[in-house]
Amino acid sequence: MVPRRCRHTQEEGRNLARIIVITSGKGGVGKTTTSAALSMGLAQRGRRTVVIDFDVGLRNLDLIMGCERRVVYDFVNVINHEANLNQALIRDKRCDNLYVLPASQTRDKEALTKEGVGRVLEELSQGYDFIVCDSPAGIEHGATMAMYFADDAVVVTNPEVSSVRDSDRMLGILASKSRRAETNAEPIREFLLLTRYDPQRVETGEMLSVKDVQDILSLNLLGVIPESKAVLTASNSGVPVILDRESDAGQAYADAVCRFLGEDLPHRFIHAEKKGFFNRLFGG
Amino acid sequence: MGLLDYFRNSQPKGTANVAKERLQILVAHDRAERHRPSYLPKLQREILDVIRKYVDVDMNAVSVNYEQEESHEVLELNIILPDTVRNMM
């Protein structure tokens, strides 16, 4: 019997990688943090995973992954046949199943051609279970290239008006300008990942709740990542936050990975911790 | 939250509900725009050109509305003729 490497690819009857785009439209909501955490989580659960930085000119994934000093060749070099994939891929030192393909810092974003990106993804598809595409912000070339070939989309959203609106806009683009849309294939599976969530502010009515955001976007909820000091601490030292198992954000990302792989887990970190009687009485 | 605030705040006074209401309106509007066929602005311009051959109507006198219902689409044209035309007839 052929070993089951990946459930989703088995379902489609072909043994190719599943391509996941991490997108949002709005900048600064946590796409790169999520790309790093999700790809590390998938790799730790035994899936061969490669994470690609599509933010040409403003590369940061290598920093968040802690491999910035090992970058020799990049995604654009591979597209332009200046290096092969094996030369450009950086193997993660913490997890053997994880590889990083960094973006170019010097080139123009137009360097990502549809043919070139398609060829690289095709080549990677043969040897990996998951290809995670870290999209740049905005709806321009880099972002459309990151989403074009996707099978799944994780829409990273903050509980804040402009982020929710931009996410809805991205959903429209996913539904009309992706390869799956253009070839009338089965639509991209879309997931919502709500980040920087502050349950306390939600309870006082200062912040949109999970339900509020879901009422508007109505997506499959992959996870809720609480606002957490651990995220900055992790990026300071180049360690994907999912490796900080003690932290709330790390645990929330680990749950999200399990859900992505089909487990049914209850959502955590969405309710504020109950204050004691004395705290309520005297303020705190 | 102190003791006095506890009694004062009988209902949430946050702004999240305002955010949600604004978003619901905005997103509904964005989605309606998105589902319109891309030829609508051109169609509107050409219809206006034809009408203006005969009647001196304002640029904003033609409104093109597109609605999608479950089994069919409705293309609604609304042309406001100026008063002088009615007087001539």
Short mmCIF file of C-alpha atoms in Angstrom, two decimals:
data_model
loop_
_atom_site.label_atom_id
_atom_site.label_comp_id
_atom_site.label_asym_id
_atom_site.label_seq_id
_atom_site.Cartn_x
_atom_site.Cartn_y
_atom_site.Cartn_z
CA MET A 1 0.00 0.00 0.00
CA VAL A 2 1.21 3.47 -0.81
CA PRO A 3 1.85 5.40 2.42
CA ARG A 4 -0.73 8.09 3.02
CA ARG A 5 1.33 11.22 3.00
CA CYS A 6 -1.42 13.73 2.93
CA ARG A 7 -5.13 13.34 3.32
CA HIS A 8 -6.18 16.16 1.02
CA THR A 9 -4.02 15.14 -1.90
CA GLN A 10 -5.24 11.57 -1.52
CA GLU A 11 -8.81 12.82 -1.78
CA GLU A 12 -8.02 14.43 -5.10
CA GLY A 13 -6.36 11.30 -6.34
CA ARG A 14 -2.98 12.93 -6.96
CA ASN A 15 0.01 12.95 -4.73
CA LEU A 16 0.82 16.63 -4.94
CA ALA A 17 1.29 19.28 -2.32
CA ARG A 18 -1.63 21.32 -1.06
CA ILE A 19 -0.95 25.03 -1.67
CA ILE A 20 -2.05 27.33 1.16
CA VAL A 21 -2.03 31.12 0.84
CA ILE A 22 -1.85 33.28 3.96
CA THR A 23 -3.58 36.49 2.96
CA SER A 24 -5.38 39.53 4.40
CA GLY A 25 -5.30 42.59 2.17
CA LYS A 26 -4.45 44.82 5.10
CA GLY A 27 -0.87 44.99 6.34
CA GLY A 28 0.36 44.34 9.85
CA VAL A 29 -2.38 41.91 10.86
CA GLY A 30 -0.06 38.91 11.33
CA LYS A 31 0.36 37.18 7.96
CA THR A 32 4.06 36.45 8.37
CA THR A 33 3.66 35.46 12.03
CA THR A 34 0.90 33.09 10.90
CA SER A 35 2.88 31.72 7.94
CA ALA A 36 5.81 30.93 10.23
CA ALA A 37 3.63 29.36 12.94
CA LEU A 38 1.41 27.36 10.60
CA SER A 39 4.26 25.97 8.51
CA MET A 40 6.25 25.02 11.61
CA GLY A 41 3.14 23.38 13.09
CA LEU A 42 2.47 21.34 9.96
CA ALA A 43 6.11 20.28 9.75
CA GLN A 44 6.16 19.25 13.42
CA ARG A 45 3.19 17.02 12.73
CA GLY A 46 5.21 15.16 10.14
CA ARG A 47 4.12 16.95 6.98
CA ARG A 48 6.89 17.95 4.57
CA THR A 49 6.34 21.67 4.33
CA VAL A 50 7.89 24.59 2.47
CA VAL A 51 7.03 28.20 3.28
CA ILE A 52 7.57 30.83 0.58
CA ASP A 53 7.94 34.58 1.06
CA PHE A 54 6.08 36.41 -1.75
CA ASP A 55 6.92 39.87 -0.41
CA VAL A 56 9.59 40.73 -2.99
CA GLY A 57 11.50 43.85 -1.99
CA LEU A 58 10.33 43.70 1.64
CA ARG A 59 11.29 40.21 2.72
CA ASN A 60 10.73 39.42 6.38
CA LEU A 61 9.77 35.79 6.64
CA ASP A 62 13.44 34.79 6.95
CA LEU A 63 13.72 37.10 9.98
CA ILE A 64 10.64 35.69 11.67
CA MET A 65 11.89 32.16 10.96
CA GLY A 66 15.36 33.07 12.28
CA CYS A 67 17.26 32.06 9.13
CA GLU A 68 18.13 35.49 7.73
CA ARG A 69 21.88 34.87 7.86
CA ARG A 70 21.60 31.69 5.82
CA VAL A 71 19.97 33.27 2.77
CA VAL A 72 22.14 32.83 -0.32
CA TYR A 73 19.71 32.50 -3.23
CA ASP A 74 16.05 33.48 -3.28
CA PHE A 75 12.68 32.85 -4.98
CA VAL A 76 13.44 35.30 -7.83
CA ASN A 77 16.82 33.64 -8.50
CA VAL A 78 14.99 30.33 -8.94
CA ILE A 79 12.36 31.89 -11.22
CA ASN A 80 15.13 33.43 -13.35
CA HIS A 81 17.08 30.13 -13.50
CA GLU A 82 20.00 31.74 -11.65
CA ALA A 83 19.85 29.05 -8.99
CA ASN A 84 18.02 25.76 -8.59
CA LEU A 85 15.53 25.03 -5.84
CA ASN A 86 17.95 22.99 -3.76
CA GLN A 87 20.37 25.91 -3.66
CA ALA A 88 17.69 28.39 -2.59
CA LEU A 89 15.73 26.31 -0.05
CA ILE A 90 16.83 26.75 3.57
CA ARG A 91 16.27 23.77 5.82
CA ASP A 92 14.96 24.72 9.26
CA LYS A 93 17.39 23.79 12.02
CA ARG A 94 14.61 22.94 14.50
CA CYS A 95 12.47 20.76 12.27
CA ASP A 96 13.70 18.51 9.46
CA ASN A 97 10.41 18.64 7.56
CA LEU A 98 10.46 22.41 7.13
CA TYR A 99 12.07 24.48 4.37
CA VAL A 100 12.04 28.23 3.76
CA LEU A 101 12.17 29.86 0.34
CA PRO A 102 13.07 33.52 0.97
CA ALA A 103 12.00 36.48 -1.15
CA SER A 104 14.43 38.74 -2.94
CA GLN A 105 15.21 41.96 -1.12
CA THR A 106 16.53 43.85 -4.12
CA ARG A 107 14.29 43.03 -7.06
CA ASP A 108 11.11 44.53 -8.35
CA LYS A 109 7.91 42.70 -7.44
CA GLU A 110 7.19 42.29 -11.16
CA ALA A 111 9.98 39.69 -11.14
CA LEU A 112 7.32 37.18 -10.03
CA THR A 113 5.86 36.03 -13.33
CA LYS A 114 2.84 33.74 -13.41
CA GLU A 115 4.78 31.20 -15.47
CA GLY A 116 7.79 31.36 -13.16
CA VAL A 117 5.77 31.04 -9.96
CA GLY A 118 3.72 28.24 -11.49
CA ARG A 119 6.84 26.34 -12.51
CA VAL A 120 8.44 26.63 -9.05
CA LEU A 121 5.22 25.56 -7.28
CA GLU A 122 4.85 22.67 -9.69
CA GLU A 123 8.37 21.50 -8.92
CA LEU A 124 7.84 21.84 -5.16
CA SER A 125 4.52 20.00 -5.40
CA GLN A 126 6.34 16.78 -6.22
CA GLY A 127 8.29 16.64 -2.97
CA TYR A 128 6.15 18.31 -0.32
CA ASP A 129 2.81 17.86 1.41
CA PHE A 130 2.16 21.55 1.99
CA ILE A 131 3.35 24.75 0.32
CA VAL A 132 2.57 27.79 2.48
CA CYS A 133 2.59 31.08 0.55
CA ASP A 134 3.14 34.17 2.71
CA SER A 135 1.40 36.94 0.77
CA PRO A 136 2.43 40.59 0.88
CA ALA A 137 -0.19 43.15 1.94
CA GLY A 138 -2.31 44.88 -0.66
CA ILE A 139 -3.99 43.53 -3.79
CA GLU A 140 -1.19 44.15 -6.24
CA HIS A 141 1.05 41.84 -8.19
CA GLY A 142 2.83 40.00 -5.34
CA ALA A 143 -0.43 39.36 -3.50
CA THR A 144 -2.24 38.13 -6.62
CA MET A 145 0.68 35.81 -7.45
CA ALA A 146 0.65 34.38 -3.91
CA MET A 147 -3.04 33.50 -4.14
CA TYR A 148 -3.35 32.53 -7.79
CA PHE A 149 -2.33 28.86 -7.44
CA ALA A 150 -3.84 28.31 -3.97
CA ASP A 151 -5.95 25.33 -2.95
CA ASP A 152 -6.66 26.77 0.51
CA ALA A 153 -6.68 30.32 1.82
CA VAL A 154 -6.18 31.43 5.40
CA VAL A 155 -7.59 34.94 5.71
CA VAL A 156 -5.85 36.64 8.63
CA THR A 157 -8.09 39.28 10.17
CA ASN A 158 -7.93 41.61 13.17
CA PRO A 159 -11.21 42.43 14.97
CA GLU A 160 -11.14 45.92 13.52
CA VAL A 161 -13.20 47.59 10.77
CA SER A 162 -10.56 48.15 8.08
CA SER A 163 -9.13 44.66 8.45
CA VAL A 164 -12.56 42.98 8.20
CA ARG A 165 -13.45 45.03 5.16
CA ASP A 166 -10.15 44.21 3.42
CA SER A 167 -10.61 40.52 4.22
CA ASP A 168 -14.00 40.57 2.54
CA ARG A 169 -12.40 42.21 -0.47
CA MET A 170 -9.74 39.48 -0.59
CA LEU A 171 -12.48 36.83 -0.54
CA GLY A 172 -13.96 38.43 -3.64
CA ILE A 173 -10.60 38.31 -5.39
CA LEU A 174 -9.99 34.69 -4.34
CA ALA A 175 -13.36 33.76 -5.82
CA SER A 176 -12.72 35.44 -9.15
CA LYS A 177 -9.00 35.73 -9.91
CA SER A 178 -7.47 32.45 -8.82
CA ARG A 179 -6.52 29.49 -10.99
CA ARG A 180 -9.33 27.46 -9.46
CA ALA A 181 -11.83 30.19 -10.35
CA GLU A 182 -10.48 30.58 -13.88
CA THR A 183 -10.54 26.85 -14.61
CA ASN A 184 -13.94 26.31 -12.93
CA ALA A 185 -12.32 23.88 -10.53
CA GLU A 186 -13.61 23.28 -7.00
CA PRO A 187 -13.36 26.67 -5.22
CA ILE A 188 -10.51 27.50 -2.84
CA ARG A 189 -11.25 26.41 0.75
CA GLU A 190 -11.35 29.60 2.78
CA PHE A 191 -10.56 29.81 6.50
CA LEU A 192 -10.73 32.71 8.93
CA LEU A 193 -7.93 33.23 11.42
CA LEU A 194 -8.79 36.01 13.85
CA THR A 195 -5.62 37.48 15.36
CA ARG A 196 -4.80 40.05 18.06
CA TYR A 197 -8.03 39.15 19.83
CA ASP A 198 -8.56 40.73 23.24
CA PRO A 199 -11.41 38.88 25.05
CA GLN A 200 -11.50 41.48 27.82
CA ARG A 201 -12.15 44.33 25.41
CA VAL A 202 -14.72 42.18 23.61
CA GLU A 203 -16.59 41.66 26.87
CA THR A 204 -16.75 45.38 27.57
CA GLY A 205 -18.07 45.94 24.06
CA GLU A 206 -14.99 47.78 22.86
CA MET A 207 -13.92 45.19 20.28
CA LEU A 208 -15.72 43.18 17.60
CA SER A 209 -16.34 39.64 18.85
CA VAL A 210 -15.65 36.39 16.99
CA LYS A 211 -19.38 36.19 16.32
CA ASP A 212 -19.53 39.76 14.98
CA VAL A 213 -16.73 39.04 12.51
CA GLN A 214 -18.27 35.69 11.58
CA ASP A 215 -21.68 37.33 11.01
CA ILE A 216 -20.02 39.46 8.37
CA LEU A 217 -17.48 37.12 6.76
CA SER A 218 -19.14 33.74 7.51
CA LEU A 219 -16.04 31.61 6.99
CA ASN A 220 -14.81 28.39 8.48
CA LEU A 221 -13.09 29.53 11.71
CA LEU A 222 -9.58 28.09 11.83
CA GLY A 223 -8.64 29.76 15.09
CA VAL A 224 -8.59 32.80 17.33
CA ILE A 225 -5.12 34.02 18.31
CA PRO A 226 -5.21 36.21 21.42
CA GLU A 227 -3.28 39.49 21.61
CA SER A 228 -0.10 38.25 23.24
CA LYS A 229 3.29 39.48 24.35
CA ALA A 230 4.70 36.15 23.19
CA VAL A 231 4.37 37.21 19.53
CA LEU A 232 6.87 40.07 19.84
CA THR A 233 9.18 38.00 22.03
CA ALA A 234 9.16 35.27 19.39
CA SER A 235 9.86 37.62 16.49
CA ASN A 236 12.65 39.32 18.46
CA SER A 237 14.52 36.06 18.57
CA GLY A 238 13.48 34.56 15.23
CA VAL A 239 11.48 31.69 16.70
CA PRO A 240 8.00 30.95 15.28
CA VAL A 241 5.62 31.64 18.18
CA ILE A 242 4.10 28.14 17.90
CA LEU A 243 7.36 26.83 19.44
CA ASP A 244 6.55 28.78 22.63
CA ARG A 245 4.28 26.08 24.00
CA GLU A 246 3.74 27.88 27.27
CA SER A 247 2.25 30.92 25.59
CA ASP A 248 -1.42 31.47 24.79
CA ALA A 249 -0.64 32.51 21.19
CA GLY A 250 1.57 29.44 20.68
CA GLN A 251 -1.15 27.12 21.94
CA ALA A 252 -3.80 28.87 19.84
CA TYR A 253 -1.67 28.39 16.72
CA ALA A 254 -1.08 24.73 17.60
CA ASP A 255 -4.87 24.27 17.85
CA ALA A 256 -5.32 25.98 14.48
CA VAL A 257 -2.85 23.56 12.87
CA CYS A 258 -4.78 20.60 14.29
CA ARG A 259 -8.04 22.02 12.95
CA PHE A 260 -6.45 22.54 9.56
CA LEU A 261 -5.51 18.86 9.54
CA GLY A 262 -9.11 17.95 10.25
CA GLU A 263 -9.31 17.68 14.04
CA ASP A 264 -12.36 19.12 15.75
CA LEU A 265 -11.10 21.17 18.70
CA PRO A 266 -13.06 23.66 20.81
CA HIS A 267 -11.90 27.27 20.51
CA ARG A 268 -9.85 28.57 23.43
CA PHE A 269 -8.79 32.06 24.52
CA ILE A 270 -12.04 33.66 23.39
CA HIS A 271 -13.41 34.44 26.85
CA ALA A 272 -11.88 36.84 29.36
CA GLU A 273 -10.53 35.35 32.56
CA LYS A 274 -13.05 35.79 35.33
CA LYS A 275 -12.05 38.46 37.78
CA GLY A 276 -12.29 37.68 41.49
CA PHE A 277 -14.87 39.38 43.69
CA PHE A 278 -12.33 41.75 45.27
CA ASN A 279 -10.90 42.73 41.92
CA ARG A 280 -14.35 43.64 40.70
CA LEU A 281 -15.04 45.59 43.86
CA PHE A 282 -11.90 47.65 43.96
CA GLY A 283 -11.08 47.83 40.26
CA GLY A 284 -8.12 46.23 38.60
CA MET B 1 -13.99 48.56 37.10
CA GLY B 2 -14.82 49.84 40.60
CA LEU B 3 -17.94 49.33 42.68
CA LEU B 4 -19.66 52.49 41.50
CA ASP B 5 -18.90 51.74 37.85
CA TYR B 6 -20.38 48.31 38.36
CA PHE B 7 -23.79 49.81 39.08
CA ARG B 8 -23.45 52.60 36.54
CA ASN B 9 -22.62 50.33 33.61
CA SER B 10 -25.86 48.40 33.30
CA GLN B 11 -25.42 48.11 29.54
CA PRO B 12 -22.27 47.86 27.46
CA LYS B 13 -21.29 51.28 26.16
CA GLY B 14 -18.53 50.08 23.82
CA THR B 15 -18.20 51.02 20.20
CA ALA B 16 -18.03 47.47 18.83
CA ASN B 17 -21.74 47.53 17.94
CA VAL B 18 -21.22 50.72 15.93
CA ALA B 19 -18.28 49.04 14.16
CA LYS B 20 -20.41 46.03 13.32
CA GLU B 21 -23.31 48.10 11.95
CA ARG B 22 -20.98 50.19 9.79
CA LEU B 23 -19.24 47.08 8.49
CA GLN B 24 -22.47 45.32 7.63
CA ILE B 25 -23.61 48.23 5.47
CA LEU B 26 -20.20 48.70 3.88
CA VAL B 27 -19.61 45.04 3.10
CA ALA B 28 -23.10 44.63 1.61
CA HIS B 29 -22.37 47.60 -0.64
CA ASP B 30 -18.91 46.30 -1.60
CA ARG B 31 -20.35 42.90 -2.47
CA ALA B 32 -23.12 44.35 -4.63
CA GLU B 33 -20.49 46.30 -6.58
CA ARG B 34 -18.34 43.24 -6.97
CA HIS B 35 -21.08 41.10 -8.48
CA ARG B 36 -22.01 43.62 -11.13
CA PRO B 37 -20.94 42.74 -14.65
CA SER B 38 -17.91 44.74 -15.72
CA TYR B 39 -19.66 46.15 -18.79
CA LEU B 40 -22.13 48.23 -16.73
CA PRO B 41 -20.24 51.56 -16.67
CA LYS B 42 -19.67 51.37 -20.45
CA LEU B 43 -23.29 50.41 -21.03
CA GLN B 44 -24.39 53.39 -18.97
CA ARG B 45 -22.15 55.74 -20.96
CA GLU B 46 -23.35 54.45 -24.34
CA ILE B 47 -27.03 54.61 -23.39
CA LEU B 48 -26.48 58.16 -22.23
CA ASP B 49 -24.80 59.02 -25.55
CA VAL B 50 -27.76 57.69 -27.53
CA ILE B 51 -30.30 59.57 -25.44
CA ARG B 52 -28.31 62.75 -25.68
CA LYS B 53 -28.56 62.60 -29.46
CA TYR B 54 -32.24 63.35 -29.07
CA VAL B 55 -32.74 64.90 -25.66
CA ASP B 56 -30.51 67.15 -23.67
CA VAL B 57 -30.28 65.13 -20.47
CA ASP B 58 -27.92 65.54 -17.61
CA MET B 59 -24.91 63.23 -17.09
CA ASN B 60 -26.56 61.86 -13.98
CA ALA B 61 -29.95 61.39 -15.61
CA VAL B 62 -29.41 57.72 -16.38
CA SER B 63 -29.04 55.25 -13.58
CA VAL B 64 -28.27 51.63 -14.28
CA ASN B 65 -29.13 49.17 -11.57
CA TYR B 66 -28.18 45.56 -11.52
CA GLU B 67 -29.70 43.07 -9.15
CA GLN B 68 -29.05 39.41 -8.85
CA GLU B 69 -31.82 37.17 -7.65
CA GLU B 70 -31.83 33.45 -7.27
CA SER B 71 -32.94 32.43 -10.72
CA HIS B 72 -32.50 35.59 -12.74
CA GLU B 73 -30.78 38.96 -13.01
CA VAL B 74 -32.56 42.27 -13.31
CA LEU B 75 -31.07 45.13 -15.28
CA GLU B 76 -32.98 48.27 -14.45
CA LEU B 77 -32.60 51.51 -16.40
CA ASN B 78 -33.95 54.71 -15.02
CA ILE B 79 -33.86 57.78 -17.26
CA ILE B 80 -35.04 61.12 -15.98
CA LEU B 81 -36.13 63.34 -18.86
CA PRO B 82 -35.95 67.07 -18.33
CA ASP B 83 -39.18 69.09 -17.87
CA THR B 84 -38.87 70.88 -21.24
CA VAL B 85 -39.33 67.63 -23.12
CA ARG B 86 -42.62 66.97 -21.43
CA ASN B 87 -43.81 70.46 -22.32
CA MET B 88 -43.01 69.92 -26.00
CA MET B 89 -45.11 66.76 -26.19
#
